[in-house]
XYZ file of C-alpha atoms in Angstrom:
748
model
C 46.619 44.369 82.649
C 45.674 42.685 86.142
C 49.416 41.156 86.735
C 50.896 44.652 86.329
C 47.686 46.000 88.546
C 48.264 43.793 91.271
C 51.945 44.674 91.486
C 51.271 47.858 91.326
C 48.598 47.104 94.415
C 51.461 45.593 96.015
C 54.510 47.878 96.067
C 51.811 50.146 97.244
C 50.600 47.714 100.142
C 54.415 47.385 100.664
C 54.872 51.599 101.004
C 52.223 51.521 103.258
C 53.031 49.369 105.521
C 56.426 50.846 105.414
C 55.322 53.875 106.307
C 52.669 52.806 108.886
C 56.046 51.785 110.699
C 58.032 54.331 110.787
C 55.487 56.568 112.203
C 54.276 53.785 114.673
C 57.921 53.895 116.218
C 57.804 57.930 115.947
C 54.720 57.974 117.931
C 56.439 56.280 121.384
C 56.518 58.518 123.703
C 52.836 59.394 123.011
C 51.847 56.029 122.993
C 53.249 55.125 127.177
C 55.675 52.711 128.527
C 58.510 51.943 127.023
C 58.058 48.151 125.386
C 58.905 45.042 128.043
C 60.711 42.934 125.580
C 64.035 44.256 123.869
C 63.695 44.525 119.282
C 67.740 44.283 120.004
C 70.231 41.412 119.381
C 72.242 41.121 122.687
C 74.039 38.894 124.023
C 73.578 37.282 127.921
C 76.384 39.227 129.208
C 74.967 43.077 127.963
C 71.207 41.941 128.618
C 72.296 40.702 132.731
C 74.419 43.937 132.723
C 71.345 45.587 131.480
C 68.607 44.495 134.010
C 71.462 45.237 137.007
C 71.700 48.736 136.093
C 68.428 51.053 138.391
C 68.726 54.295 135.584
C 71.015 55.411 132.949
C 71.554 58.909 132.773
C 70.517 60.886 129.980
C 72.310 64.749 130.021
C 71.005 66.723 126.376
C 72.686 70.018 125.689
C 70.192 72.843 127.214
C 68.770 74.725 124.251
C 70.251 72.960 121.070
C 67.276 72.791 118.386
C 66.270 71.332 115.861
C 68.199 68.457 117.331
C 67.864 68.646 121.086
C 65.970 71.117 124.004
C 63.317 71.338 126.513
C 60.697 73.066 125.350
C 58.471 75.832 127.700
C 56.961 73.549 129.603
C 60.503 71.351 130.233
C 59.436 69.324 128.310
C 62.740 66.892 126.100
C 62.410 67.057 122.911
C 64.037 67.130 119.544
C 65.172 64.819 117.042
C 67.602 63.118 119.561
C 64.173 63.135 122.000
C 63.052 60.309 118.628
C 66.023 58.342 118.878
C 65.783 58.593 122.998
C 62.050 57.407 122.228
C 63.464 54.118 119.816
C 66.474 53.592 121.992
C 63.710 52.467 125.037
C 61.620 50.821 122.704
C 64.114 48.698 120.974
C 65.559 47.349 124.667
C 63.278 47.983 126.626
C 64.491 50.238 129.360
C 63.732 54.264 130.395
C 66.377 56.222 130.545
C 66.371 58.888 132.975
C 66.973 62.768 131.686
C 69.270 64.724 133.530
C 68.853 68.191 133.010
C 71.377 71.290 133.167
C 71.392 74.641 133.176
C 74.197 74.827 130.632
C 76.145 72.541 128.233
C 79.247 73.739 130.490
C 77.500 71.882 133.128
C 76.231 68.725 130.747
C 80.711 67.807 130.132
C 81.393 69.209 134.102
C 78.902 66.525 135.097
C 79.414 64.028 132.486
C 82.880 63.121 134.139
C 82.128 63.761 137.305
C 80.513 60.544 136.201
C 77.036 62.089 137.143
C 76.047 61.481 133.590
C 75.984 58.603 131.359
C 74.810 59.498 127.654
C 75.139 61.816 125.592
C 72.809 61.738 122.662
C 74.390 64.504 120.948
C 78.032 64.628 120.608
C 80.541 66.126 119.133
C 84.009 63.727 118.513
C 86.920 65.532 119.661
C 89.877 63.820 121.566
C 89.498 65.539 124.691
C 85.840 63.900 125.448
C 87.513 60.858 124.358
C 89.105 60.833 127.701
C 85.361 60.128 129.320
C 83.443 59.442 126.393
C 83.118 55.984 124.024
C 81.293 57.094 120.925
C 78.698 55.420 118.013
C 79.481 55.811 114.219
C 77.664 60.216 113.832
C 74.251 58.943 112.661
C 73.329 63.419 112.321
C 75.105 65.147 109.934
C 75.183 69.820 110.174
C 77.895 71.889 108.402
C 78.353 74.391 110.464
C 77.602 77.894 108.403
C 78.982 81.756 108.059
C 76.004 83.332 109.010
C 76.323 87.355 108.403
C 73.867 90.477 107.890
C 72.064 90.844 104.671
C 74.031 94.397 104.367
C 77.399 91.712 104.094
C 76.768 90.917 100.228
C 78.915 87.594 98.305
C 80.467 84.359 99.876
C 82.474 84.853 103.239
C 85.073 81.733 104.061
C 87.180 80.997 107.068
C 89.798 83.333 105.351
C 87.471 86.584 104.997
C 86.926 86.437 108.818
C 90.251 87.311 109.529
C 90.634 90.843 111.592
C 86.334 90.359 112.380
C 84.154 89.348 115.605
C 83.990 85.846 115.235
C 80.681 84.350 117.968
C 80.657 80.830 118.709
C 78.931 78.909 121.077
C 80.939 78.096 123.934
C 82.844 74.893 124.632
C 81.578 73.885 121.643
C 83.651 71.932 118.806
C 83.442 74.472 116.824
C 85.484 77.237 118.812
C 88.468 74.614 118.994
C 88.288 74.650 115.155
C 88.148 78.682 114.856
C 91.511 79.175 116.943
C 93.032 76.349 115.059
C 92.023 77.002 111.765
C 90.974 80.930 111.606
C 93.521 82.189 114.115
C 93.117 85.694 113.122
C 88.834 86.218 114.163
C 88.312 87.286 117.160
C 86.676 85.395 118.775
C 83.278 85.184 121.256
C 82.149 82.425 123.647
C 78.398 83.296 123.876
C 76.947 81.296 126.097
C 73.500 80.165 123.576
C 73.151 79.856 119.312
C 69.556 82.535 120.105
C 72.551 84.882 121.528
C 75.454 84.451 119.381
C 72.712 84.746 115.872
C 71.301 88.516 117.794
C 74.777 89.508 118.766
C 75.027 89.310 114.759
C 72.079 90.960 114.123
C 72.563 93.522 116.249
C 76.138 94.684 115.204
C 77.664 93.278 118.195
C 79.810 90.675 116.058
C 80.427 90.291 112.624
C 79.304 86.569 112.040
C 78.734 83.586 113.852
C 79.816 80.107 112.794
C 76.791 77.335 113.858
C 75.655 74.159 112.910
C 72.554 74.989 109.738
C 69.940 73.730 111.078
C 70.031 75.171 115.014
C 70.692 77.885 113.270
C 67.216 77.707 110.919
C 65.130 77.232 113.853
C 66.643 79.948 115.498
C 66.655 82.649 112.744
C 62.785 81.228 112.122
C 62.188 81.965 115.590
C 63.343 84.432 116.572
C 62.122 86.659 113.054
C 66.154 87.559 112.677
C 65.155 88.335 108.624
C 68.629 91.029 108.560
C 70.368 87.403 108.977
C 71.513 85.087 106.125
C 73.915 82.089 105.510
C 77.302 83.262 103.808
C 79.120 80.595 103.258
C 80.627 77.178 104.491
C 83.248 77.253 107.689
C 84.331 73.653 105.988
C 83.288 72.330 109.361
C 80.731 69.411 109.536
C 79.248 69.049 113.123
C 79.113 64.941 113.108
C 76.746 64.504 115.829
C 77.398 60.574 117.818
C 76.003 58.884 120.887
C 78.605 59.382 123.624
C 78.362 56.711 126.999
C 80.964 57.100 129.763
C 84.054 55.140 128.634
C 83.985 52.877 132.009
C 81.123 51.648 130.535
C 82.084 49.374 128.190
C 78.797 47.158 127.696
C 76.535 50.229 127.211
C 78.437 51.269 124.468
C 78.219 48.785 122.533
C 74.228 48.520 123.505
C 73.617 51.569 121.986
C 75.741 50.986 119.151
C 74.472 47.886 117.840
C 70.605 49.691 118.843
C 71.781 52.801 116.688
C 72.132 50.349 113.922
C 69.276 48.424 114.675
C 67.227 51.639 112.940
C 67.013 52.176 109.526
C 67.239 54.934 106.842
C 63.838 55.251 106.231
C 63.615 55.677 109.913
C 66.709 58.408 110.677
C 64.953 60.341 107.187
C 61.585 60.381 108.872
C 63.168 61.823 112.607
C 65.691 64.101 110.254
C 62.617 65.706 108.200
C 60.224 66.004 110.952
C 62.728 68.370 112.552
C 64.444 70.353 109.795
C 62.163 71.546 106.977
C 62.968 70.732 102.923
C 62.433 74.358 101.082
C 61.950 74.988 98.194
C 64.198 77.389 96.323
C 62.977 80.835 96.527
C 62.399 82.593 93.709
C 60.221 79.812 92.261
C 56.598 79.165 92.335
C 54.885 76.994 94.631
C 54.438 73.454 93.533
C 51.223 72.808 94.473
C 50.318 76.079 92.067
C 52.691 74.435 89.755
C 50.796 71.600 89.108
C 47.609 73.499 88.869
C 48.441 76.007 86.516
C 49.870 72.772 83.938
C 46.522 71.368 84.261
C 44.711 74.099 83.121
C 46.799 74.888 80.722
C 46.547 71.420 79.132
C 43.160 71.305 79.725
C 42.213 74.741 77.751
C 44.634 73.512 75.198
C 43.101 70.244 75.184
C 39.253 72.077 74.511
C 40.638 74.332 71.749
C 42.149 71.198 69.796
C 39.028 68.932 70.152
C 36.571 67.917 67.509
C 33.262 67.860 68.280
C 31.532 64.699 68.274
C 28.732 63.951 66.124
C 28.968 67.152 63.443
C 28.684 64.498 60.885
C 27.186 65.140 57.082
C 25.356 63.055 55.257
C 25.730 64.739 51.764
C 25.798 61.823 49.552
C 23.450 59.398 51.393
C 24.891 56.563 49.054
C 28.163 57.006 51.017
C 30.398 58.154 48.078
C 31.123 61.121 50.708
C 33.026 60.996 53.629
C 32.098 61.877 57.021
C 34.198 64.892 58.645
C 33.610 66.367 62.442
C 33.566 69.928 62.056
C 34.855 72.806 64.683
C 31.983 74.564 67.064
C 32.297 77.151 68.843
C 32.243 76.063 72.147
C 35.758 74.718 71.574
C 36.778 78.667 71.369
C 34.836 79.785 74.384
C 36.140 76.902 76.657
C 39.649 77.854 75.401
C 38.997 81.275 76.494
C 37.068 80.190 79.735
C 40.619 77.966 80.441
C 43.417 81.445 79.316
C 41.220 83.454 81.616
C 41.163 81.011 84.624
C 45.567 81.057 83.883
C 44.907 84.939 83.833
C 43.494 85.094 87.271
C 45.994 82.327 88.734
C 48.481 84.467 87.976
C 47.498 87.343 88.948
C 47.134 85.639 92.081
C 50.483 84.332 92.326
C 51.981 88.012 91.401
C 50.259 89.647 94.683
C 51.156 86.535 97.230
C 55.319 86.964 95.167
C 54.759 90.582 95.413
C 53.114 90.847 99.423
C 55.974 87.968 100.069
C 58.859 90.017 99.125
C 57.438 93.560 100.685
C 57.251 91.751 104.021
C 60.570 91.049 103.925
C 62.066 94.217 102.749
C 60.013 95.719 104.801
C 61.475 93.672 108.180
C 64.855 94.125 106.447
C 64.051 97.744 106.942
C 62.505 97.341 110.156
C 65.883 95.346 111.137
C 67.625 97.737 109.439
C 66.887 100.959 111.484
C 66.526 98.769 114.582
C 70.099 97.745 114.385
C 71.507 101.173 113.383
C 70.230 102.345 116.494
C 70.870 99.965 118.660
C 74.749 99.979 118.529
C 74.159 103.832 118.742
C 72.673 103.367 121.481
C 75.555 100.719 123.328
C 77.813 102.961 121.435
C 76.425 106.127 123.427
C 76.408 103.588 126.799
C 80.444 102.653 126.065
C 81.888 105.936 125.062
C 80.275 107.704 128.726
C 81.802 105.057 130.446
C 84.707 105.068 128.843
C 84.430 108.710 129.686
C 83.437 108.905 134.043
C 86.334 106.035 133.997
C 88.962 108.395 132.972
C 88.494 110.865 134.563
C 86.990 108.770 138.078
C 91.381 107.995 137.491
C 92.972 111.431 137.657
C 94.542 111.703 139.994
C 93.444 115.123 141.503
C 89.175 113.030 141.870
C 91.575 109.815 143.295
C 93.214 112.408 146.160
C 89.788 113.655 147.060
C 87.603 110.474 147.514
C 91.042 109.320 150.038
C 90.934 113.251 151.717
C 87.332 113.764 151.565
C 86.618 110.054 152.566
C 88.905 110.427 155.754
C 86.953 113.555 157.229
C 86.287 112.903 160.151
C 83.076 115.169 160.486
C 81.056 114.735 156.898
C 78.939 117.798 157.404
C 77.533 120.072 154.222
C 79.788 122.940 155.622
C 83.087 120.840 156.028
C 83.060 118.715 152.680
C 82.440 122.126 151.478
C 85.076 124.282 152.874
C 87.319 121.726 152.400
C 90.562 122.130 149.999
C 89.930 118.885 148.311
C 86.140 120.180 147.411
C 87.580 122.856 145.407
C 90.280 120.739 143.257
C 87.801 118.184 142.607
C 85.392 120.805 141.236
C 88.249 122.253 139.309
C 89.180 119.650 137.298
C 85.054 118.494 136.503
C 84.268 121.866 135.733
C 85.263 121.324 132.346
C 84.065 118.012 131.676
C 80.359 119.663 132.597
C 81.058 122.084 130.115
C 82.687 120.381 127.360
C 80.368 117.899 127.315
C 77.261 119.260 128.188
C 76.617 117.177 131.914
C 74.544 118.725 134.381
C 76.036 117.885 137.439
C 78.348 115.912 138.774
C 78.948 113.662 142.343
C 82.300 111.890 143.905
C 80.191 109.009 146.820
C 82.327 107.801 148.754
C 82.564 104.068 150.178
C 80.514 104.656 152.793
C 77.639 105.889 150.487
C 77.559 109.588 151.078
C 78.131 112.570 148.076
C 81.374 113.099 149.255
C 81.850 115.891 146.890
C 79.350 118.057 144.151
C 79.301 120.597 141.959
C 76.022 120.946 144.202
C 76.671 122.101 147.535
C 73.213 121.261 148.691
C 74.280 118.266 148.001
C 76.726 117.057 150.020
C 76.560 115.086 153.146
C 73.631 113.485 151.629
C 73.472 109.742 151.273
C 73.489 108.600 147.237
C 70.333 106.513 146.674
C 70.908 105.766 142.562
C 70.509 102.169 142.014
C 73.649 102.059 140.135
C 75.732 103.819 142.655
C 74.673 101.656 145.433
C 75.013 98.597 143.062
C 79.142 100.137 142.328
C 79.949 100.373 145.777
C 78.726 96.904 146.964
C 80.501 95.250 143.893
C 83.554 97.359 143.079
C 87.135 96.070 143.926
C 90.059 97.381 144.524
C 91.644 98.215 141.500
C 89.539 96.753 140.010
C 87.295 98.654 136.844
C 83.883 98.897 136.626
C 81.498 101.283 134.858
C 77.700 101.487 134.736
C 74.812 103.793 133.055
C 72.153 104.485 134.908
C 68.342 104.886 133.286
C 66.273 107.302 133.152
C 64.515 108.507 136.773
C 61.271 110.129 137.855
C 63.023 112.240 140.047
C 65.981 113.764 140.722
C 68.794 111.989 142.072
C 70.199 113.106 145.477
C 74.070 112.638 143.774
C 72.288 114.884 140.930
C 73.454 118.698 140.839
C 70.691 120.202 139.672
C 67.067 120.021 140.124
C 65.750 121.331 137.211
C 65.027 117.560 135.347
C 62.895 115.893 136.343
C 64.388 112.173 134.382
C 68.395 112.355 134.409
C 70.232 109.550 133.693
C 73.370 109.073 134.982
C 76.656 107.323 134.163
C 79.154 106.065 136.927
C 82.692 104.915 137.227
C 84.840 103.672 140.223
C 88.303 105.351 141.153
C 90.116 101.956 141.278
C 91.960 102.671 144.592
C 92.627 100.650 147.527
C 88.934 102.473 149.094
C 87.535 103.239 145.645
C 84.852 106.016 145.574
C 82.185 105.612 142.939
C 82.426 109.075 140.266
C 78.626 109.666 138.454
C 78.173 112.280 135.625
C 74.187 113.619 135.620
C 72.847 113.658 131.817
C 70.133 114.585 130.630
C 67.846 112.114 128.400
C 66.581 114.555 126.046
C 69.416 115.830 124.520
C 71.352 112.847 122.904
C 69.983 109.513 124.518
C 66.649 111.157 123.056
C 68.276 112.187 119.727
C 69.830 108.713 118.936
C 66.700 107.226 118.751
C 64.807 109.634 117.497
C 67.454 109.375 113.993
C 65.963 105.838 113.666
C 62.376 106.523 112.298
C 60.981 104.881 109.317
C 58.916 107.040 106.833
C 55.711 109.774 108.501
C 54.817 107.573 111.121
C 57.716 105.381 112.575
C 60.073 106.342 115.733
C 61.917 104.144 117.508
C 62.076 104.304 121.565
C 63.364 102.856 124.216
C 61.461 101.590 127.994
C 62.793 99.914 131.242
C 61.471 96.516 132.281
C 58.376 97.939 134.008
C 57.449 99.014 130.181
C 57.916 102.774 130.339
C 59.047 105.254 127.745
C 62.313 105.971 128.489
C 62.924 108.841 125.362
C 60.259 111.383 124.051
C 57.996 109.917 121.891
C 57.243 111.184 117.735
C 53.827 111.739 118.699
C 54.119 114.294 121.602
C 51.065 116.345 120.570
C 48.612 113.391 119.899
C 49.761 111.956 123.189
C 48.541 115.450 124.767
C 45.559 115.398 122.459
C 44.443 111.845 123.476
C 45.135 112.080 127.144
C 47.887 110.077 127.875
C 49.810 113.087 129.023
C 48.714 116.548 130.345
C 50.393 119.861 129.159
C 52.743 119.995 131.111
C 54.331 116.669 131.844
C 57.120 115.367 129.702
C 56.861 111.456 128.069
C 59.720 109.831 129.656
C 58.716 107.683 132.684
C 54.973 109.150 132.089
C 53.981 107.063 129.332
C 53.549 102.964 129.700
C 53.859 100.614 126.811
C 50.322 100.116 127.188
C 47.981 97.818 125.100
C 44.583 100.804 125.235
C 42.739 97.839 122.761
C 41.842 100.339 120.169
C 42.964 103.669 118.591
C 42.668 105.976 120.777
C 42.707 108.347 117.714
C 40.047 107.374 116.066
C 37.757 107.824 119.533
C 38.345 103.885 121.605
C 37.192 104.669 125.260
C 39.332 102.127 126.675
C 37.797 99.907 129.248
C 40.152 99.532 131.881
C 42.349 102.048 133.706
C 45.906 102.973 132.256
C 47.423 101.408 134.495
C 45.512 97.615 134.470
C 45.890 97.608 130.178
C 48.493 94.599 129.685
C 51.282 95.738 127.812
C 51.510 96.223 123.956
C 52.036 92.624 122.008
C 56.174 94.081 121.705
C 56.613 95.275 125.440
C 55.036 91.898 126.883
C 58.258 90.004 124.514
C 60.698 92.438 124.669
C 60.457 92.558 128.838
C 60.708 88.842 129.153
C 63.790 89.157 127.600
C 63.369 88.094 124.356
C 64.181 90.141 120.870
C 61.869 89.588 117.703
C 59.665 91.617 115.224
C 56.260 91.246 114.557
C 55.256 92.296 110.307
C 51.284 90.596 110.905
C 50.862 94.024 113.272
C 49.909 94.715 116.357
C 48.732 97.895 119.018
C 51.462 100.283 119.857
C 50.607 102.709 123.403
C 48.275 104.399 121.308
C 45.816 101.888 119.785
C 47.523 102.506 116.473
C 48.061 99.344 114.476
C 51.667 98.945 113.496
C 54.429 96.537 112.733
C 57.752 96.637 114.112
C 60.746 95.132 115.896
C 62.735 94.786 118.881
C 65.818 93.608 120.882
C 65.989 93.933 124.527
C 70.017 94.569 126.649
C 69.585 92.405 129.725
C 73.035 93.844 130.516
C 71.577 97.447 130.836
C 67.749 96.452 131.650
C 66.546 98.246 128.437
C 64.649 97.849 125.237
C 64.848 99.175 121.766
C 62.033 99.287 118.903
C 61.494 100.301 116.107
C 57.807 100.493 114.672
C 55.358 102.274 112.174
C 52.074 102.816 111.383
C 50.918 99.444 109.394
C 49.042 101.293 106.867
C 51.863 103.236 106.027
C 54.449 100.246 105.495
C 52.236 98.464 103.749
C 50.569 101.505 101.304
C 52.344 100.757 98.551
C 51.307 97.477 98.346
C 47.562 98.126 98.387
C 48.525 100.546 94.872
C 50.010 97.427 93.686
C 47.703 95.045 94.108
C 45.016 97.259 92.039
C 48.464 97.890 89.335
C 48.105 93.709 89.101
C 44.479 93.176 88.979
C 43.617 96.112 87.137
C 46.378 94.327 84.072
C 45.028 90.783 85.510
C 41.467 92.313 84.352
C 43.250 94.204 81.382
C 44.512 91.002 79.759
C 40.383 88.950 79.950
C 39.275 91.971 77.876
C 41.366 91.718 75.582
C 41.222 87.922 75.880
C 37.151 88.801 75.054
C 38.004 91.117 72.462
C 40.255 88.652 70.356
C 37.449 86.189 71.233
C 34.698 87.773 69.258
C 36.706 89.535 66.653
C 37.715 85.727 66.010
C 34.105 84.489 66.015
C 32.574 87.471 64.128
C 35.918 86.300 61.701
C 34.546 83.269 61.448
C 30.907 83.950 61.210
C 31.749 86.096 58.187
C 34.450 83.464 56.294
C 31.180 80.797 56.678
C 28.914 83.153 55.332
C 31.246 83.945 52.286
C 32.104 80.088 52.079
C 28.218 79.594 51.650
C 28.087 81.906 48.724
C 30.872 80.930 47.181
C 29.747 77.080 47.260
C 26.487 78.326 45.779
C 27.193 79.985 42.907
C 29.809 76.910 42.329
C 26.411 74.609 42.555
C 23.914 76.713 40.603
C 26.707 76.698 37.878
C 27.192 73.102 38.442
C 23.981 71.955 38.508
C 23.196 74.555 34.782
C 25.759 72.193 33.439
C 24.932 68.699 34.096
C 21.364 70.186 33.050
C 23.044 70.372 28.946
C 25.137 67.389 28.420
C 25.055 64.532 27.903
C 25.182 62.035 31.187
C 29.238 60.643 30.601
C 29.943 64.171 31.316
C 27.293 64.873 33.680
C 29.668 62.392 35.885
C 33.185 64.237 34.423
C 30.698 67.733 36.024
C 30.013 65.875 38.859
C 33.612 64.705 40.582
C 34.354 68.299 39.886
C 31.190 69.228 42.158
C 32.196 66.490 44.807
C 36.010 68.389 44.493
C 34.432 72.084 44.804
C 32.250 71.379 47.606
C 34.650 68.791 49.503
C 34.947 71.707 52.332
C 31.227 71.871 52.912
C 29.530 68.689 52.247
C 26.029 69.891 53.452
C 25.919 72.570 50.517
C 25.123 69.803 47.883
C 22.202 68.411 50.264
C 20.915 71.572 50.797
C 21.063 72.692 47.199
C 19.009 69.319 46.436
C 16.480 69.697 49.122
C 16.084 73.312 47.537
C 15.683 72.089 43.737
C 14.932 68.631 43.244
C 14.341 68.094 40.197
C 15.754 69.857 36.856
C 14.466 73.012 34.601
C 12.801 70.768 32.232
C 10.716 68.838 35.451
C 12.499 65.701 35.053
C 14.081 64.502 37.965
C 17.750 65.587 39.464
C 20.444 62.740 39.234
C 20.607 61.935 42.610
C 24.982 60.001 42.631
C 25.780 63.766 42.300
């Protein structure tokens, strides 16, 4: 045994030393500057070359977590960053980290020899023209990510005819072009952008590395996405260095080879979590439950020491250990603890599943709503483009724009004015537009259904933007968000928050045709259809956090004073957190315009897409959960929210049912324990009564028989009372003598 313990201690010491070495290597960035002495066997030529280099520039992928990325503070982080730190330690040098805005910039800079090393690079023939590569040291399969509603497993053949996103400039683009020619390929600037496109319906799938995909799905809270299968492409990331520096390639390859499997696994596990399969119990709970079960069974089947019987003082009767009632209590307690643990686990699983279901429902509603808004925008842009390219409108642009005097009267009397009006009056009625206007290249309204607007300068940002960016013969459209006052090009003064859609006429000297839209007619209705339950709503907001659609809670907002009786919600309610529930009488300490944006609005207006299932205050101060998306192209945010109380109402009911079931099971255990103990007592009493009858009969027989017969009877007695050795002692203690007064034979 000592030798075995010594061997075990030696193994433990060895493993502990390996762990210390591995951890110390990972802590290099935090310790300080690189080591002064190289730890890699280099040739004299390699050492001399390394000493002559003023700097070696590493160009990371700007946003490829968890492999490499720059965090919010600008620090270089990720798996590759850990390898860079190890290389610095073992070579005794410092790399220069050069940051570029995009991966395309990294590639071009390396071609121009403005960067020297990539610490993560897929090996392609094109890149071999300017890079040398080490052996791959990081591997990730490229998987197909789709929405949860897409059931079953998918392969590349199943993506034919679908819109598939892939990272611009990445090897997956070439792979898809060669192996999946039937897909409609979209090159996206970032993985997060591609995942959001899939989550919100503008792409059907994305082919992306499994590591970064898992990282971003968790960070962005995109719970409606899932991995549907593998694409067949495997990211094999190597270290690439400029091919006009062969000694650098040799140095990097040797250093990489010096990093052992244990160190590589430690770096990998630091950045890529290895989750247990879903559906099973957590290992800690399994171990605890197994230990409790073993303890309970051990107690139940153990024998109580010391419960001996000295029935035969001469040693003829063997010692017998009997069960006591405390084992029953122990076993029952163990069962009760196990029931309590199972109830707790059931609550955790139910809570997690319900949160997942609620999150999926929020994402589905948001996805559907955002797609509907997107298509509504595109539909009206197509409509505007269609009418802007009508010959009568283009002719009106040229003729009215050529007038020497653009006064209201001159423009109103021009024949081209009537031609444009007769062309567009039908679309106003058909589409429900509130007005139209035609703006000249100089920014003057030259045609409108409202003569009061003729000759005035257009002030709409959307129109101004189109005029400044319009190219002769090029197509350009835009959708303007609601505004507080009637635009000067609008044809009606009755709408306080109009939207407009505009398109250029595609002439050599293009004008801009605009239609005025009432947001309360279609835009708000689309959003109001995206509701969950009794308290859910979907709404749109701008960069300033102002509501761009009607609220479901108009009456409540008037009661709590956020809007007056004659005000509309659109652009009059800011999505700010009052700090408490205004419906329950909370009084905000700060004025409305000084209150912070809600957590959702703060995240969305900063350009982020996300989901929150823990709860936050909405613009009424009511705790809600929600999901949101930001459309950078239109500077528009869309959120779907529901009161937290309603969302988790079923959780309270289910928790009560589970706890009641657990309590009933515990009461059942108590009842069974009581019944068992009662039956045991009755059985013991019956056994003692039966033993007394046998003893009385046997002792009477002993008195009446000869000594030899008494010996045989005593054997019968011994066998008869074997189940209760103490019965004979109790009988002897009670009698002690025969009926005739002589002593009882103790050999019995």
